[in-house]
Coordinates of N, CA and C in Angstrom, one line a residue:
M1 N 37.8 -17.6 81.4 CA 38.3 -18.6 82.7 C 38.8 -19.9 81.5
E2 N 39.9 -20.4 81.8 CA 40.7 -21.8 81.4 C 39.5 -23.1 81.4
K3 N 39.5 -23.4 80.5 CA 38.2 -24.9 81.0 C 39.2 -26.1 79.4
N4 N 39.1 -26.9 79.6 CA 39.2 -27.9 78.7 C 38.2 -28.8 78.0
I5 N 38.3 -28.4 76.2 CA 37.2 -28.8 75.7 C 37.2 -30.1 74.9
N6 N 36.1 -30.8 74.8 CA 37.2 -32.0 73.7 C 36.9 -31.9 72.3
I7 N 37.3 -32.3 71.1 CA 37.2 -31.7 69.7 C 37.5 -32.8 68.6
T8 N 36.8 -33.0 67.7 CA 37.3 -33.8 66.8 C 37.5 -33.2 65.2
L9 N 38.8 -33.3 64.9 CA 39.7 -32.9 63.9 C 39.1 -33.8 62.6
K10 N 38.7 -33.3 61.3 CA 38.7 -33.3 59.9 C 40.1 -32.8 59.7
V11 N 41.5 -33.8 59.0 CA 43.0 -32.8 58.8 C 42.8 -33.7 57.2
W12 N 43.1 -32.2 56.4 CA 43.9 -33.3 55.4 C 45.4 -33.6 55.6
R13 N 45.0 -34.8 54.5 CA 46.8 -35.6 54.6 C 47.0 -36.0 53.4
Q14 N 48.0 -35.7 52.4 CA 48.4 -35.5 51.7 C 49.8 -36.1 51.6
R15 N 50.5 -37.0 50.7 CA 52.0 -37.5 51.2 C 52.9 -36.7 49.8
G16 N 52.4 -35.9 49.2 CA 53.1 -35.0 47.8 C 52.2 -34.6 47.1
P17 N 53.0 -33.7 46.1 CA 52.2 -32.7 45.2 C 51.4 -33.7 43.9
Q18 N 51.7 -34.5 43.9 CA 50.6 -35.4 43.0 C 50.0 -36.2 43.1
E19 N 50.2 -37.3 44.8 CA 49.3 -37.7 45.3 C 48.1 -37.9 45.3
K20 N 47.2 -38.3 45.6 CA 45.4 -37.7 46.0 C 45.7 -37.8 47.9
G21 N 45.3 -36.8 48.1 CA 45.3 -36.6 49.6 C 43.6 -37.0 49.9
A22 N 43.3 -37.0 51.2 CA 42.3 -37.3 51.7 C 41.9 -36.2 53.3
F23 N 41.1 -36.9 54.2 CA 40.7 -36.3 55.2 C 40.7 -37.1 56.1
E24 N 41.6 -37.3 57.2 CA 41.9 -38.0 58.3 C 40.6 -37.2 59.4
T25 N 40.3 -38.0 60.3 CA 39.6 -37.8 61.0 C 39.7 -38.1 62.8
H26 N 40.4 -37.1 63.5 CA 41.0 -38.1 65.1 C 40.1 -36.8 66.1
Q27 N 40.5 -37.6 67.1 CA 39.6 -36.8 68.5 C 40.5 -36.7 69.9
L28 N 40.7 -35.2 70.1 CA 41.3 -34.6 71.1 C 40.5 -34.2 72.6
E29 N 40.8 -35.0 73.8 CA 40.6 -34.6 74.8 C 41.0 -34.0 75.1
N30 N 40.3 -33.2 76.0 CA 41.1 -32.3 77.4 C 42.0 -31.1 77.1
I31 N 41.8 -30.6 75.7 CA 42.6 -29.8 75.1 C 42.3 -28.1 76.0
S32 N 43.0 -27.3 76.1 CA 42.9 -26.3 77.4 C 42.2 -25.1 76.0
T33 N 41.8 -24.2 76.6 CA 41.4 -22.9 75.2 C 42.2 -22.2 75.9
E34 N 43.4 -22.1 76.7 CA 44.2 -21.4 76.6 C 45.4 -21.7 75.5
S35 N 45.2 -22.7 75.0 CA 46.5 -22.9 74.2 C 45.9 -22.7 72.8
S36 N 47.2 -22.4 71.4 CA 46.9 -21.8 70.8 C 46.8 -23.0 69.9
F37 N 45.9 -22.8 68.5 CA 45.9 -23.7 67.5 C 47.0 -24.0 67.1
L38 N 48.2 -23.6 67.1 CA 49.0 -24.8 66.7 C 50.0 -25.1 68.0
E39 N 49.6 -25.2 69.3 CA 50.0 -25.7 69.7 C 48.4 -27.1 70.5
M40 N 47.4 -26.9 69.5 CA 46.6 -28.1 69.5 C 47.1 -29.2 68.8
L41 N 47.5 -28.6 67.5 CA 48.1 -29.3 66.8 C 49.4 -30.3 67.3
D42 N 50.3 -29.7 68.1 CA 51.7 -30.3 68.4 C 50.9 -31.3 69.3
V43 N 49.9 -31.0 69.6 CA 48.8 -31.9 71.0 C 48.7 -33.5 70.3
L44 N 47.8 -32.9 69.1 CA 47.6 -34.2 67.6 C 48.6 -35.6 67.3
N45 N 49.6 -34.0 66.9 CA 51.3 -35.1 66.9 C 51.7 -35.7 67.6
E46 N 51.6 -35.6 69.0 CA 52.2 -35.7 69.9 C 51.9 -37.6 70.1
K47 N 50.1 -37.2 70.4 CA 49.6 -38.1 69.9 C 49.6 -39.6 69.0
L48 N 49.7 -38.8 67.7 CA 50.2 -39.3 66.3 C 51.4 -40.3 66.9
V49 N 52.2 -39.8 67.2 CA 53.5 -40.6 67.2 C 53.5 -41.4 68.0
K50 N 53.4 -41.2 69.6 CA 52.8 -42.3 70.4 C 52.1 -43.3 69.7
G51 N 50.8 -43.8 69.3 CA 50.4 -44.2 68.6 C 51.2 -44.7 67.7
G52 N 52.5 -44.4 67.0 CA 52.9 -45.7 65.6 C 52.6 -44.7 64.4
Q53 N 52.0 -43.5 64.5 CA 51.6 -43.0 63.4 C 52.6 -41.9 63.0
E54 N 52.9 -41.7 61.7 CA 53.1 -40.2 61.2 C 52.5 -38.6 61.1
P55 N 53.2 -38.0 62.1 CA 52.4 -36.7 62.6 C 51.6 -36.1 61.5
V56 N 50.8 -34.8 61.1 CA 50.4 -34.3 60.6 C 51.7 -33.0 60.5
V57 N 52.0 -32.7 58.9 CA 53.2 -31.7 58.7 C 52.1 -30.2 58.1
F58 N 53.1 -29.5 59.3 CA 51.9 -28.1 58.7 C 53.0 -27.1 59.1
D59 N 53.6 -26.1 58.3 CA 54.2 -25.1 58.2 C 54.1 -24.1 59.9
H60 N 54.9 -23.7 60.2 CA 55.1 -23.0 61.3 C 56.6 -22.6 61.2
D61 N 56.8 -20.8 62.5 CA 58.4 -20.8 62.4 C 57.9 -20.0 63.8
C62 N 57.9 -18.9 63.5 CA 58.2 -17.5 64.9 C 56.8 -17.6 65.7
R63 N 55.6 -18.0 65.8 CA 54.0 -18.0 66.3 C 53.9 -16.6 67.2
E64 N 54.3 -15.8 66.6 CA 53.8 -14.2 67.1 C 53.1 -13.6 66.2
G65 N 53.3 -14.4 64.8 CA 52.2 -13.2 63.7 C 53.2 -12.7 63.1
I66 N 54.3 -12.8 62.9 CA 55.6 -11.8 62.1 C 55.5 -12.8 60.8
C67 N 56.1 -14.3 61.0 CA 56.4 -14.5 59.7 C 55.2 -15.1 58.9
G68 N 54.1 -15.5 59.2 CA 52.8 -15.4 57.9 C 53.5 -17.1 57.6
M69 N 53.8 -18.1 58.2 CA 54.4 -19.4 57.7 C 53.3 -20.7 58.7
C70 N 52.4 -20.3 59.6 CA 51.5 -21.0 60.1 C 50.2 -20.4 59.0
S71 N 50.4 -21.1 58.2 CA 49.1 -21.3 56.9 C 48.3 -21.7 56.9
L72 N 46.8 -22.1 57.4 CA 45.5 -23.3 57.8 C 44.9 -23.0 56.9
Y73 N 43.8 -23.8 56.1 CA 42.4 -23.0 56.1 C 41.7 -24.1 57.0
I74 N 41.0 -23.0 57.8 CA 40.1 -23.1 59.0 C 39.1 -23.2 58.9
N75 N 37.5 -24.4 59.1 CA 36.4 -24.3 58.5 C 36.1 -23.2 57.7
G76 N 36.8 -23.6 56.7 CA 36.5 -22.5 55.6 C 37.1 -20.9 55.4
H77 N 38.0 -20.5 56.3 CA 38.7 -19.0 56.7 C 39.7 -19.6 56.6
P78 N 40.3 -19.0 55.9 CA 42.3 -18.9 56.5 C 42.6 -17.7 56.9
H79 N 43.4 -18.9 58.0 CA 43.9 -18.3 59.3 C 42.8 -18.7 60.3
G80 N 41.2 -18.8 59.3 CA 40.3 -19.3 61.2 C 39.6 -17.8 61.2
K81 N 38.0 -18.0 61.8 CA 37.5 -17.4 61.3 C 37.6 -15.8 62.3
D82 N 38.3 -15.5 63.2 CA 39.1 -13.9 63.5 C 39.8 -13.6 62.5
T83 N 39.2 -11.6 63.2 CA 40.0 -11.0 61.4 C 41.3 -10.9 62.1
E84 N 42.0 -10.3 62.0 CA 42.9 -9.7 61.4 C 44.2 -10.6 62.7
V85 N 43.6 -12.2 62.4 CA 45.0 -13.1 63.1 C 45.4 -13.9 62.3
T86 N 46.9 -14.5 62.7 CA 47.7 -15.7 61.7 C 46.8 -16.7 63.2
T87 N 47.3 -18.0 61.9 CA 47.0 -18.8 62.9 C 47.2 -19.6 64.0
C88 N 48.5 -19.2 64.0 CA 49.3 -19.2 65.3 C 48.4 -18.3 67.0
Q89 N 47.8 -16.9 66.3 CA 47.3 -16.7 67.3 C 45.7 -16.7 67.9
L90 N 45.2 -17.4 66.8 CA 44.3 -18.1 67.9 C 44.4 -19.2 68.2
H91 N 43.1 -18.8 69.2 CA 43.3 -19.4 70.6 C 41.9 -20.4 70.4
M92 N 42.3 -21.8 70.9 CA 40.8 -22.7 70.9 C 40.4 -21.8 72.2
R93 N 40.1 -20.7 72.9 CA 39.2 -20.2 73.9 C 37.5 -20.2 72.3
R94 N 38.3 -19.8 71.4 CA 37.4 -19.5 70.1 C 36.5 -20.6 69.7
F95 N 36.4 -21.8 70.3 CA 36.1 -23.1 69.8 C 35.4 -23.7 71.0
N96 N 34.6 -24.1 70.8 CA 33.8 -24.9 72.1 C 33.5 -26.4 71.9
D97 N 33.2 -26.9 72.8 CA 33.1 -28.3 73.6 C 32.5 -29.4 72.5
G98 N 32.6 -30.3 71.9 CA 32.3 -31.1 71.0 C 32.7 -30.4 69.3
D99 N 32.5 -29.2 69.4 CA 33.0 -28.5 67.9 C 34.3 -29.7 67.3
T100 N 33.5 -29.8 65.8 CA 34.5 -30.3 64.5 C 35.1 -29.3 63.9
I101 N 36.4 -29.4 63.7 CA 37.4 -28.4 63.0 C 37.9 -28.7 62.0
T102 N 37.5 -28.4 60.8 CA 38.2 -29.0 59.5 C 39.3 -28.2 59.0
I103 N 40.7 -28.6 58.8 CA 42.1 -28.6 58.5 C 42.3 -27.9 56.9
E104 N 42.6 -27.5 56.4 CA 43.1 -27.8 55.2 C 44.9 -27.3 54.6
P105 N 45.3 -27.1 53.9 CA 46.2 -26.7 52.9 C 45.5 -25.4 51.7
W106 N 46.4 -24.2 51.8 CA 46.2 -23.3 50.9 C 45.4 -24.1 49.6
R107 N 44.3 -23.6 49.3 CA 43.9 -23.7 48.0 C 44.8 -23.2 46.8
S108 N 45.4 -23.1 45.7 CA 45.3 -22.5 45.1 C 46.9 -23.1 44.0
A109 N 46.5 -23.0 42.5 CA 47.6 -24.2 42.1 C 48.7 -23.5 42.1
A110 N 49.2 -21.9 42.9 CA 50.3 -21.4 42.6 C 50.8 -21.8 43.1
F111 N 50.5 -22.6 44.1 CA 50.4 -23.4 46.1 C 50.4 -24.8 46.4
P112 N 51.2 -25.0 45.1 CA 50.9 -26.8 45.1 C 51.3 -27.0 46.9
V113 N 50.6 -28.4 46.9 CA 50.7 -29.2 48.5 C 52.6 -29.6 48.2
I114 N 53.0 -29.5 49.3 CA 54.4 -30.1 49.6 C 54.1 -31.8 50.5
R115 N 53.3 -31.2 51.6 CA 52.8 -32.2 52.6 C 51.9 -32.0 53.1
D116 N 50.8 -33.2 53.2 CA 49.6 -32.4 54.3 C 49.1 -31.1 54.4
L117 N 49.6 -30.4 55.3 CA 49.0 -28.7 55.6 C 49.8 -27.9 54.8
M118 N 51.1 -29.0 54.5 CA 52.5 -27.2 54.1 C 52.8 -27.6 52.3
V119 N 52.2 -26.0 52.0 CA 52.7 -25.6 50.6 C 53.7 -25.0 49.9
D120 N 53.9 -25.3 49.2 CA 54.8 -24.7 48.6 C 54.4 -22.9 47.6
R121 N 55.2 -21.6 48.9 CA 55.2 -20.4 48.3 C 56.0 -19.7 47.7
S122 N 56.5 -20.4 47.3 CA 58.3 -19.7 46.3 C 57.4 -19.3 45.3
A123 N 56.1 -19.2 44.8 CA 55.7 -18.5 44.2 C 55.9 -16.7 43.8
Y124 N 55.1 -16.3 45.6 CA 56.2 -15.0 46.2 C 57.4 -14.2 45.9
D125 N 57.9 -15.7 46.8 CA 59.2 -15.1 46.0 C 60.0 -15.1 45.3
K126 N 59.3 -15.7 44.6 CA 59.7 -14.5 42.6 C 59.6 -13.7 42.4
I127 N 58.2 -13.4 42.8 CA 57.2 -12.4 42.7 C 58.2 -11.5 43.3
M128 N 58.8 -11.4 44.1 CA 59.3 -10.1 45.3 C 60.9 -10.4 44.5
Q129 N 61.7 -11.4 43.9 CA 62.8 -11.1 43.3 C 62.5 -10.1 41.5
A130 N 61.4 -10.3 41.0 CA 61.3 -9.7 39.7 C 61.5 -7.9 40.0
G131 N 60.8 -7.7 41.6 CA 61.1 -6.5 41.2 C 60.7 -5.7 42.8
G132 N 60.5 -6.5 43.4 CA 60.4 -6.0 45.0 C 61.2 -5.5 45.2
Y133 N 61.9 -4.6 45.2 CA 63.2 -3.9 46.0 C 63.7 -3.0 45.8
T134 N 64.9 -2.3 45.5 CA 65.1 -0.7 44.9 C 67.0 -1.3 44.3
S135 N 67.3 -0.9 43.7 CA 69.3 -0.9 43.5 C 69.7 -0.1 42.9
V136 N 68.9 1.0 43.1 CA 69.8 2.5 42.6 C 70.5 2.7 44.2
N137 N 71.7 4.1 43.6 CA 72.0 4.0 44.6 C 71.8 5.4 45.5
T138 N 71.0 5.6 46.9 CA 70.6 6.2 47.5 C 71.4 7.2 47.6
G139 N 72.8 6.7 48.1 CA 73.8 7.0 48.9 C 73.3 7.2 50.4
G140 N 74.3 7.9 51.1 CA 74.2 7.4 52.9 C 72.6 7.3 53.5
I141 N 72.9 7.8 55.3 CA 71.6 7.0 54.9 C 71.3 8.4 56.4
P142 N 69.8 9.1 55.7 CA 70.0 10.6 56.1 C 69.3 10.3 57.7
D143 N 69.3 10.7 58.4 CA 68.1 10.9 59.8 C 66.6 10.7 59.0
A144 N 66.1 10.4 59.6 CA 64.8 9.6 59.0 C 63.9 11.0 59.6
N145 N 64.2 12.1 60.2 CA 63.0 12.9 60.0 C 63.7 13.4 59.2
A146 N 65.0 14.0 58.8 CA 65.1 14.9 57.6 C 64.5 14.8 56.4
I147 N 63.7 12.9 56.5 CA 63.2 12.8 55.3 C 62.2 13.4 54.7
P148 N 62.2 14.2 53.7 CA 61.0 15.2 53.6 C 59.5 14.2 53.2
I149 N 59.1 13.3 53.7 CA 57.9 12.2 53.6 C 56.7 12.8 54.6
P150 N 55.9 13.2 53.9 CA 54.5 13.5 54.6 C 54.0 12.2 55.7
K151 N 53.6 12.7 56.5 CA 53.2 11.0 57.6 C 51.6 10.4 57.1
T152 N 50.8 11.0 56.6 CA 49.5 10.3 56.3 C 50.7 9.4 55.2
I153 N 51.5 10.1 54.1 CA 52.5 9.2 53.2 C 53.3 7.9 53.7
A154 N 53.8 8.3 55.1 CA 54.7 7.3 55.3 C 54.1 6.7 56.0
D155 N 52.5 6.8 56.7 CA 51.7 6.0 57.3 C 51.1 4.5 56.0
E156 N 50.7 5.5 55.3 CA 50.0 4.8 54.3 C 51.2 3.4 53.5
A157 N 52.7 4.0 53.6 CA 53.6 2.9 52.8 C 53.9 2.1 54.7
M158 N 53.6 2.4 55.2 CA 53.9 1.5 56.8 C 52.9 0.3 56.4
D159 N 51.4 0.5 56.2 CA 50.4 0.0 56.2 C 50.7 -1.4 55.4
A160 N 51.0 -0.5 54.1 CA 51.3 -1.4 53.3 C 52.3 -2.7 53.6
A161 N 53.5 -2.2 54.4 CA 54.1 -3.1 54.4 C 54.4 -4.1 55.2
S162 N 52.9 -4.0 55.4 CA 52.6 -5.4 57.3 C 52.0 -6.1 56.6
C163 N 51.8 -6.4 55.0 CA 51.9 -7.9 54.4 C 53.0 -8.6 54.7
I164 N 52.1 -9.8 55.4 CA 53.1 -10.9 56.1 C 53.4 -12.1 55.0
G165 N 53.0 -11.5 54.0 CA 52.9 -12.3 52.3 C 53.1 -14.2 53.2
C166 N 51.7 -14.1 53.6 CA 51.3 -15.7 53.9 C 51.0 -16.6 53.1
G167 N 49.7 -15.9 51.9 CA 49.2 -15.8 51.3 C 47.7 -16.4 51.4
A168 N 47.0 -15.5 52.6 CA 45.7 -15.9 52.9 C 45.1 -15.3 51.6
C169 N 45.4 -14.2 51.1 CA 45.0 -13.8 50.1 C 44.4 -14.1 48.8
V170 N 45.4 -14.8 48.7 CA 45.3 -16.1 47.3 C 44.3 -17.4 47.6
A171 N 44.2 -17.9 49.4 CA 43.6 -18.9 49.5 C 41.9 -18.4 49.8
A172 N 41.4 -17.3 49.8 CA 40.7 -15.8 50.3 C 39.8 -16.1 49.2
C173 N 40.6 -16.0 47.4 CA 40.2 -15.1 46.3 C 39.4 -16.6 45.2
K174 N 38.2 -16.2 45.3 CA 37.5 -17.1 44.0 C 39.0 -17.8 43.1
N175 N 39.5 -16.7 42.6 CA 40.0 -16.7 41.3 C 41.9 -16.7 42.0
G176 N 42.1 -17.1 43.1 CA 43.6 -17.7 43.3 C 44.3 -16.1 42.6
S177 N 43.7 -15.2 43.3 CA 44.9 -13.5 42.4 C 45.4 -13.5 43.8
A178 N 46.9 -12.6 43.0 CA 47.9 -12.2 44.2 C 47.7 -10.7 44.3
M179 N 46.7 -10.2 43.7 CA 46.9 -8.8 43.1 C 47.0 -8.2 44.6
L180 N 46.7 -8.9 45.3 CA 46.3 -7.7 47.2 C 47.9 -7.8 47.6
F181 N 48.9 -8.2 47.8 CA 49.8 -9.4 48.1 C 50.9 -8.5 46.9
V182 N 50.8 -8.1 45.4 CA 51.2 -7.8 45.2 C 51.4 -6.3 44.9
S183 N 50.2 -6.2 45.0 CA 49.8 -4.5 45.6 C 50.1 -4.0 46.7
A184 N 50.6 -4.3 47.7 CA 51.1 -4.1 48.6 C 52.6 -4.0 48.7
K185 N 53.1 -4.8 48.2 CA 54.7 -5.2 48.2 C 54.9 -3.9 46.5
V186 N 53.9 -3.9 45.5 CA 54.2 -2.4 45.1 C 53.9 -0.6 45.8
S187 N 53.1 -1.5 46.5 CA 52.6 0.0 47.0 C 53.9 1.0 48.6
Q188 N 54.1 0.1 48.9 CA 55.0 0.0 50.3 C 56.2 1.2 49.6
L189 N 57.0 0.8 48.4 CA 57.8 1.1 47.0 C 57.7 2.5 46.6
A190 N 56.6 2.3 45.9 CA 55.8 3.5 45.3 C 55.7 4.4 46.3
L191 N 55.3 4.8 47.2 CA 55.2 5.7 47.9 C 56.3 6.9 48.1
L192 N 57.1 5.7 48.3 CA 58.7 6.6 49.0 C 59.2 7.2 47.6
P193 N 60.4 7.8 48.5 CA 61.2 8.2 47.1 C 61.7 7.4 47.1
Q194 N 62.4 6.4 47.1 CA 63.9 5.9 47.1 C 63.2 4.8 46.2
G195 N 62.0 4.5 46.0 CA 60.9 3.8 45.3 C 60.7 4.1 44.4
K196 N 60.7 5.3 43.8 CA 60.2 6.1 42.5 C 61.2 5.9 41.4
V197 N 62.0 5.4 41.8 CA 63.2 5.8 40.2 C 63.3 4.2 39.4
E198 N 62.6 3.1 40.4 CA 62.5 2.1 39.2 C 61.3 1.7 39.2
A199 N 60.1 2.7 40.1 CA 59.2 2.0 39.9 C 58.0 1.6 38.7
A200 N 58.3 2.0 37.0 CA 57.8 2.0 36.3 C 58.5 0.7 35.9
K201 N 59.6 0.1 35.6 CA 60.2 -1.1 35.6 C 59.3 -2.0 36.7
R202 N 59.1 -2.1 38.1 CA 59.0 -2.6 39.0 C 57.6 -3.3 38.6
V203 N 56.7 -2.3 38.8 CA 55.4 -3.0 38.6 C 55.1 -3.7 37.3
K204 N 55.7 -3.5 36.2 CA 55.3 -4.2 34.7 C 56.1 -5.5 35.2
A205 N 57.0 -5.6 35.9 CA 57.8 -7.1 36.3 C 57.2 -7.6 37.2
M206 N 56.8 -7.4 37.9 CA 55.9 -8.4 39.3 C 54.5 -8.7 38.8
I207 N 53.8 -7.9 38.1 CA 52.8 -8.5 37.3 C 52.9 -9.5 36.1
A208 N 54.1 -8.9 35.5 CA 54.5 -10.2 34.4 C 54.7 -11.4 34.9
K209 N 55.3 -11.7 36.2 CA 55.8 -12.2 36.7 C 54.8 -13.5 37.5
M210 N 53.3 -11.9 38.2 CA 52.7 -13.1 39.0 C 51.6 -13.5 37.8
D211 N 51.8 -13.3 36.6 CA 50.6 -13.5 35.8 C 51.7 -15.5 35.3
E212 N 52.4 -15.1 35.1 CA 53.5 -16.4 34.4 C 53.5 -17.4 35.4
L213 N 53.7 -17.0 36.8 CA 53.2 -17.8 37.8 C 51.8 -18.8 38.0
G214 N 50.6 -17.8 37.2 CA 49.6 -18.7 37.6 C 48.4 -18.0 38.1
F215 N 48.9 -17.2 38.8 CA 47.6 -16.5 40.0 C 46.6 -16.0 38.6
G216 N 45.1 -15.9 39.5 CA 44.0 -15.8 38.5 C 43.8 -14.3 38.9
N217 N 42.6 -13.5 38.0 CA 42.9 -12.2 37.9 C 41.6 -11.9 39.2
C218 N 41.7 -10.4 39.4 CA 41.4 -10.5 40.5 C 40.3 -9.8 40.1
T219 N 38.9 -9.9 40.6 CA 37.2 -9.3 40.1 C 36.7 -8.4 41.4
N220 N 37.9 -8.0 42.1 CA 37.3 -7.1 42.9 C 35.9 -7.9 44.0
T221 N 36.0 -9.1 44.4 CA 35.1 -9.3 45.5 C 35.6 -9.4 47.2
R222 N 36.7 -8.9 47.3 CA 37.2 -7.9 48.6 C 37.3 -8.9 49.4
A223 N 36.9 -10.4 49.1 CA 37.8 -11.4 50.0 C 38.4 -11.9 50.5
C224 N 40.1 -10.8 49.5 CA 40.9 -10.7 50.2 C 41.7 -9.9 51.4
E225 N 40.8 -9.1 51.5 CA 40.9 -8.4 52.3 C 40.3 -8.6 53.9
A226 N 39.4 -9.5 53.3 CA 38.5 -9.3 54.4 C 38.8 -10.5 55.4
E227 N 39.7 -11.2 54.9 CA 40.7 -12.6 55.4 C 42.2 -12.2 55.7
C228 N 42.4 -10.9 54.9 CA 43.8 -10.6 55.5 C 44.1 -10.4 57.0
P229 N 45.0 -11.0 57.2 CA 45.5 -10.8 58.8 C 45.9 -10.0 59.6
K230 N 46.3 -9.0 58.2 CA 47.3 -7.9 58.8 C 46.7 -6.5 58.4
G231 N 45.1 -7.2 57.8 CA 44.1 -5.9 57.4 C 45.0 -4.7 56.6
V232 N 45.4 -5.8 55.2 CA 45.8 -4.6 54.4 C 44.8 -4.6 53.4
S233 N 44.2 -2.8 53.2 CA 43.6 -2.5 51.8 C 43.8 -2.9 50.9
I234 N 42.5 -3.3 50.2 CA 42.6 -3.6 48.6 C 42.7 -1.9 47.9
S235 N 43.2 -0.8 48.7 CA 43.5 0.5 48.0 C 44.5 0.7 47.3
N236 N 45.4 -0.5 47.9 CA 46.9 -0.8 47.5 C 46.6 -1.5 46.0
I237 N 45.3 -1.7 45.7 CA 45.4 -2.7 44.5 C 44.7 -1.8 43.3
A238 N 44.0 -0.7 43.8 CA 44.1 0.9 43.0 C 45.5 1.3 43.0
R239 N 46.2 1.3 43.9 CA 47.5 2.3 42.9 C 48.4 1.3 42.5
L240 N 48.4 -0.2 42.8 CA 49.3 -1.1 41.4 C 48.2 -0.7 40.4
N241 N 47.0 -0.7 39.9 CA 46.3 -0.1 38.1 C 47.2 1.1 37.8
R242 N 46.8 1.8 38.6 CA 47.5 3.5 38.3 C 49.0 3.4 37.8
E243 N 49.8 2.3 39.0 CA 51.2 2.5 38.4 C 51.3 2.1 37.2
F244 N 50.6 0.8 37.0 CA 50.7 -0.1 36.2 C 50.4 0.7 34.6
I245 N 49.2 1.5 34.5 CA 48.5 2.6 33.6 C 49.6 3.3 33.3
C246 N 50.4 4.1 34.4 CA 51.2 5.0 33.3 C 53.1 4.8 33.5
A247 N 53.1 3.2 34.1 CA 54.2 2.4 33.2 C 53.9 2.4 31.9
K248 N 52.9 1.9 31.6 CA 52.6 1.2 30.2 C 52.4 2.8 29.0
L249 N 52.4 3.7 29.9 CA 51.6 5.1 28.7 C 53.2 5.3 28.1
K250 N 54.1 5.3 29.5 CA 55.5 5.9 29.7 C 56.1 5.2 28.5
D251 N 56.1 4.2 28.0 CA 56.5 2.8 27.2 C 56.1 3.2 25.7

């Protein structure tokens, strides 16, 4: 049943990567429990603009849980406490009247703050550019049912491909590791015939770029898996390690 709640927001404000940030406190009244978290932030920004203040900067695009841009740290959890949802899929019915909600950007050296709650996640793009693709000529496109890939393998590849690159795994990891993201992108190609031709080159290049960009090491705490909005499994990290060891042995 729809109802309205009053909440207190503690929002991180930071004018730029080199500026010192701080929390601002705002009160919002009569927020519908049927509104999404981002719609609630829209209400906050309308209030700020009407009051002659600068709106809070935050990333968003599809608002359908597809693009991964709505990356916020909410009450100590990437995308909020709900499991397997993005911030745009989080609804205010998950909060109670009188709650205080703390909202922060991703905290990672590899994701510097651009402004307020928006961070620069171009490091992920650079990792993908290093090897997250196939460039071999595989000929024409055959009918999908004619490709000899067992369903279990195809399902694993699709599960890995569900990663939306939001960065929640990095934000959740105490080391700021990007291993879950990289392993998902390596797995989705390593499992399929089209990706095997460049497999060794791919895994070495993507791991090298990950290390170069300042991401931390994986210590298998599984925080990344627990906070991933798409439920990507850390079994992909094991596959990434196998792929990397095999590639180095070939050298």
